[in-house]
């Protein structure tokens, strides 16, 4: 008898135990201090919310529409539809509207994820009559997690859109893990999810300032809110300190260390709404709404990725006028590619000429990243003059110039092949053009009549 059959026999022959539902309600083991929910609610300004599995703590805050948040008003951060967001994330369903878009941000017991990570604070924000309403679900003991998860699931019943910041990688997987752990239904599967982190990186990553404490110049919400809206937080709790404050609350029963955590979470939600609204406005208004040429270049890449070539071209044209040579060079490069795909070869060649003059050898030495753009522009001009202008001499000169600067073996072989072909064409040129041409017959094929031979 194999092992599977033996185990099946043991299970069937044993006494039948009464079936019960598995739950996760750990004992405190002397670790948790006695916590009075009413006292916690009074100190934090919350209330108890009763669910099927018990009660959890809910804290509500409201930011009126005329409240200033940096250079924006809160009412300006409301989303109207998904059309603009679909440009930033083509996976969104454009047929739905965002009548109730819910912004979500978690505070957890760790940043590594996995089954051991618990979301002790689930912050949710939505717009109500122009005001931004924040509802926070707070875990006061591990045994109350099922009640919190049930309350959050009920809250998402009427959501039309979920907006997060890195939520596809962290927030939503953490919540789904906890729902799955407790064998509860996961309500987020039916709700479209827009993760603002990836569009933010495409739009602003290269433009955010570096040098602040703990800031690498990336796309953290605290970085974007300062760079885009002039918001500076005072007395904000660092993110790495948040889990330890929750554990201190469980040990002591004193909820006061959680007050800065709640405020940190609320500011993250307001900033998420503001950043999403800014990206949506750029997608709707185009190049004219960009603050500078660098932002126009980034927006052009977004439009090009979504297939809106005309709008991308407009953004690249503005970016080509930048004083920063790196921004102008990339804008000219991308503009030239757009024009060439549209078969507007003369305009594309003008972009290559401007790009070649912008990336002079002195500039290339100062900025090695522009060397590749200079090589591309020179080779593109050689192709243009060989196949369209039919100026073989200039095409050979450009190809030789590119060959002298090339350090890539594959590109070098291609340039040598081009030079050799141009040499053969130049040698045959007198035989191919034995008659004087006028403007009317400059593109006519040679005629083999006796008159033309004479």
XYZ file of C-alpha atoms in Angstrom, residues 16-296:
281
model
C -14.961 12.262 13.197
C -14.299 15.597 14.838
C -16.810 18.414 14.804
C -16.092 20.706 11.852
C -15.239 24.259 12.710
C -14.069 27.248 10.754
C -10.369 28.040 10.880
C -9.613 31.414 12.371
C -6.546 33.422 13.195
C -6.957 34.835 16.669
C -3.568 34.660 18.398
C -3.155 34.904 22.116
C -1.315 37.919 23.397
C 1.074 35.781 25.420
C 1.664 38.672 27.736
C 3.000 40.811 24.878
C -0.006 43.045 24.268
C -1.024 45.468 26.965
C -4.717 45.814 27.828
C -6.147 48.172 25.204
C -9.413 49.982 25.722
C -10.937 50.659 22.268
C -13.094 53.488 23.593
C -10.051 55.270 25.031
C -8.063 54.771 21.793
C -10.972 56.132 19.751
C -11.252 59.164 22.015
C -7.549 60.021 21.808
C -7.238 59.502 18.058
C -10.583 61.073 17.190
C -12.142 57.909 15.817
C -15.075 55.608 16.385
C -15.776 51.897 16.588
C -17.223 50.244 13.487
C -19.079 46.962 14.070
C -18.770 44.118 11.536
C -19.711 40.437 11.414
C -16.360 39.521 12.980
C -16.259 42.188 15.651
C -15.392 45.865 15.670
C -12.496 47.892 14.343
C -11.436 51.498 14.783
C -12.266 54.042 12.051
C -10.890 57.595 11.856
C -12.511 60.075 9.452
C -11.040 63.390 8.308
C -12.362 65.808 5.697
C -10.363 68.253 3.557
C -12.700 70.888 2.129
C -12.437 71.834 -1.539
C -11.096 75.342 -0.874
C -8.302 74.129 1.393
C -4.887 75.011 0.020
C -2.359 72.243 -0.513
C 0.820 73.872 -1.727
C -0.032 75.731 -4.921
C -3.219 73.672 -5.439
C -6.652 73.660 -3.893
C -8.000 70.310 -2.768
C -10.982 70.620 -5.096
C -8.666 70.765 -8.126
C -7.466 67.220 -7.451
C -10.765 65.508 -8.267
C -10.791 63.113 -11.210
C -13.549 63.483 -13.791
C -13.089 60.465 -16.088
C -10.682 57.689 -17.022
C -9.904 58.959 -20.522
C -6.809 60.873 -19.487
C -5.625 58.140 -17.133
C -5.857 55.624 -19.965
C -3.172 57.582 -21.816
C -0.929 57.025 -18.808
C -1.953 53.388 -18.403
C -3.480 51.837 -21.571
C -4.589 48.769 -19.567
C -7.404 50.764 -17.954
C -10.959 50.255 -19.176
C -11.923 53.533 -20.891
C -15.575 52.593 -20.909
C -15.913 53.145 -17.166
C -16.136 56.450 -15.353
C -14.531 57.449 -12.088
C -17.570 58.592 -10.151
C -16.053 57.021 -7.031
C -12.312 56.735 -7.361
C -10.767 55.451 -4.128
C -7.169 56.301 -3.250
C -5.466 53.735 -1.026
C -2.283 53.717 1.051
C -1.208 51.191 3.682
C 1.007 51.307 6.741
C 2.320 47.835 7.532
C 4.399 45.992 10.096
C 7.172 45.526 7.520
C 8.202 46.398 3.982
C 9.213 42.940 2.799
C 5.684 41.639 2.202
C 4.785 37.996 2.616
C 2.436 36.181 5.009
C 3.993 37.755 8.095
C 3.330 41.349 7.023
C 0.135 42.831 8.432
C -1.508 46.066 7.310
C -2.289 47.728 10.648
C -3.530 50.952 8.982
C -5.537 51.050 5.748
C -6.007 54.615 4.525
C -8.665 55.318 1.906
C -9.576 58.637 0.320
C -12.344 59.709 -2.036
C -13.974 62.932 -3.199
C -17.367 63.900 -1.837
C -19.008 67.088 -3.146
C -15.603 68.527 -4.018
C -14.063 67.773 -0.627
C -11.525 65.005 -0.045
C -12.770 62.528 2.537
C -10.210 60.271 4.247
C -11.243 57.132 6.125
C -8.586 55.172 8.017
C -9.076 51.649 9.379
C -6.795 51.017 12.370
C -5.899 47.636 13.838
C -5.858 47.726 17.645
C -4.938 44.035 18.145
C -3.969 41.118 15.952
C -7.138 39.284 16.915
C -9.196 42.076 15.359
C -7.705 41.742 11.871
C -10.709 39.913 10.427
C -12.990 42.752 11.505
C -10.705 45.281 9.833
C -10.535 43.259 6.625
C -14.316 42.916 6.542
C -14.767 46.677 7.043
C -12.315 47.452 4.233
C -14.027 44.959 1.910
C -17.406 46.601 2.574
C -15.904 50.022 1.884
C -14.716 48.944 -1.579
C -18.135 47.626 -2.638
C -19.051 50.895 -4.397
C -15.598 51.750 -5.763
C -15.303 52.363 -9.523
C -11.537 52.861 -9.594
C -8.629 52.096 -7.286
C -5.699 54.540 -7.327
C -2.470 53.683 -5.516
C 1.220 54.456 -5.498
C 3.185 51.243 -6.034
C -0.021 49.449 -5.088
C 0.230 46.782 -7.772
C 3.535 45.649 -6.318
C 2.940 46.137 -2.587
C -0.405 47.428 -1.234
C -2.856 45.228 -3.131
C -0.765 42.010 -2.783
C -0.512 42.616 0.987
C -4.284 43.042 1.296
C -5.015 40.043 -0.903
C -2.611 37.930 1.162
C -4.426 38.858 4.358
C -7.882 38.200 2.852
C -6.652 34.862 1.527
C -5.058 34.015 4.879
C -8.428 34.447 6.574
C -10.287 32.660 3.754
C -12.275 35.764 2.893
C -13.432 37.014 -0.484
C -11.105 39.506 -2.195
C -13.144 42.530 -3.374
C -10.430 44.245 -5.417
C -10.411 41.795 -8.318
C -13.337 43.506 -10.060
C -12.127 47.103 -9.534
C -9.856 48.716 -12.192
C -6.530 49.627 -10.644
C -4.426 52.633 -11.633
C -0.913 52.617 -10.162
C 0.439 56.187 -10.277
C 4.056 55.193 -9.595
C 4.889 54.141 -13.150
C 3.444 57.229 -14.922
C 5.164 59.412 -12.302
C 8.501 57.839 -13.120
C 7.973 58.435 -16.826
C 6.945 62.056 -16.301
C 9.121 63.332 -13.468
C 11.845 60.921 -12.421
C 14.692 62.767 -14.156
C 13.473 66.162 -12.942
C 13.000 65.579 -9.203
C 15.689 67.180 -7.015
C 18.188 65.043 -5.157
C 20.160 65.800 -2.066
C 17.512 65.850 0.658
C 17.995 63.647 3.661
C 17.031 60.115 2.791
C 16.045 61.160 -0.732
C 17.805 59.835 -3.807
C 16.039 62.133 -6.221
C 13.598 59.398 -7.187
C 9.822 59.499 -7.263
C 8.746 59.255 -3.651
C 5.486 61.044 -2.932
C 7.233 63.408 -0.515
C 9.668 64.312 -3.307
C 6.961 64.924 -5.902
C 4.751 66.984 -3.602
C 7.701 69.277 -2.918
C 8.828 69.506 -6.548
C 5.371 69.912 -8.110
C 3.330 71.752 -5.508
C 5.815 73.294 -3.089
C 4.565 71.225 -0.129
C 6.992 70.733 2.754
C 5.965 68.527 5.649
C 6.814 69.688 9.163
C 7.339 67.076 11.862
C 6.598 64.177 9.541
C 7.423 60.728 10.880
C 10.014 58.803 8.780
C 8.667 55.735 7.038
C 11.166 53.356 8.649
C 9.931 54.412 12.111
C 6.260 53.634 11.494
C 6.249 49.865 12.332
C 8.069 50.448 15.619
C 5.414 52.979 16.675
C 2.686 50.399 16.123
C 4.562 47.791 18.171
C 5.057 50.377 20.927
C 1.300 50.957 20.920
C 0.630 47.217 21.309
C 3.100 46.922 24.194
C 2.026 49.998 26.113
C -1.599 50.510 25.087
C -0.835 54.201 24.565
C -2.158 55.314 21.121
C -0.414 58.700 21.105
C 2.656 57.429 19.135
C 0.207 56.605 16.308
C -1.017 60.178 15.834
C 1.951 61.175 13.569
C 1.487 57.903 11.659
C -2.156 58.739 10.949
C -1.201 62.227 9.763
C 1.592 60.812 7.583
C -0.893 58.443 5.968
C -3.432 61.225 5.386
C -0.830 63.473 3.724
C 0.238 60.580 1.492
C -3.358 60.183 0.322
C -3.777 63.902 -0.410
C -0.457 63.949 -2.278
C -1.475 60.873 -4.270
C -4.693 62.615 -5.331
C -2.780 65.796 -6.246
C -0.107 63.965 -8.279
C -2.752 61.917 -10.103
C -4.704 65.074 -10.927
C -1.544 66.761 -12.223
C -0.738 63.833 -14.507
C -4.344 63.717 -15.721
C -4.276 67.445 -16.483
C -1.078 67.087 -18.523
C -2.574 64.203 -20.495
C -5.653 66.308 -21.232
C -4.015 69.680 -22.023
C -0.824 68.524 -23.770
C 2.377 70.493 -24.317
C 0.850 73.865 -23.456
C 0.293 72.816 -19.834
C 3.872 71.665 -19.212
C 5.919 73.710 -16.768
C 9.121 73.407 -18.788
C 10.713 71.733 -21.803
C 11.859 68.703 -19.837
C 8.307 67.951 -18.743
C 7.147 68.416 -22.345
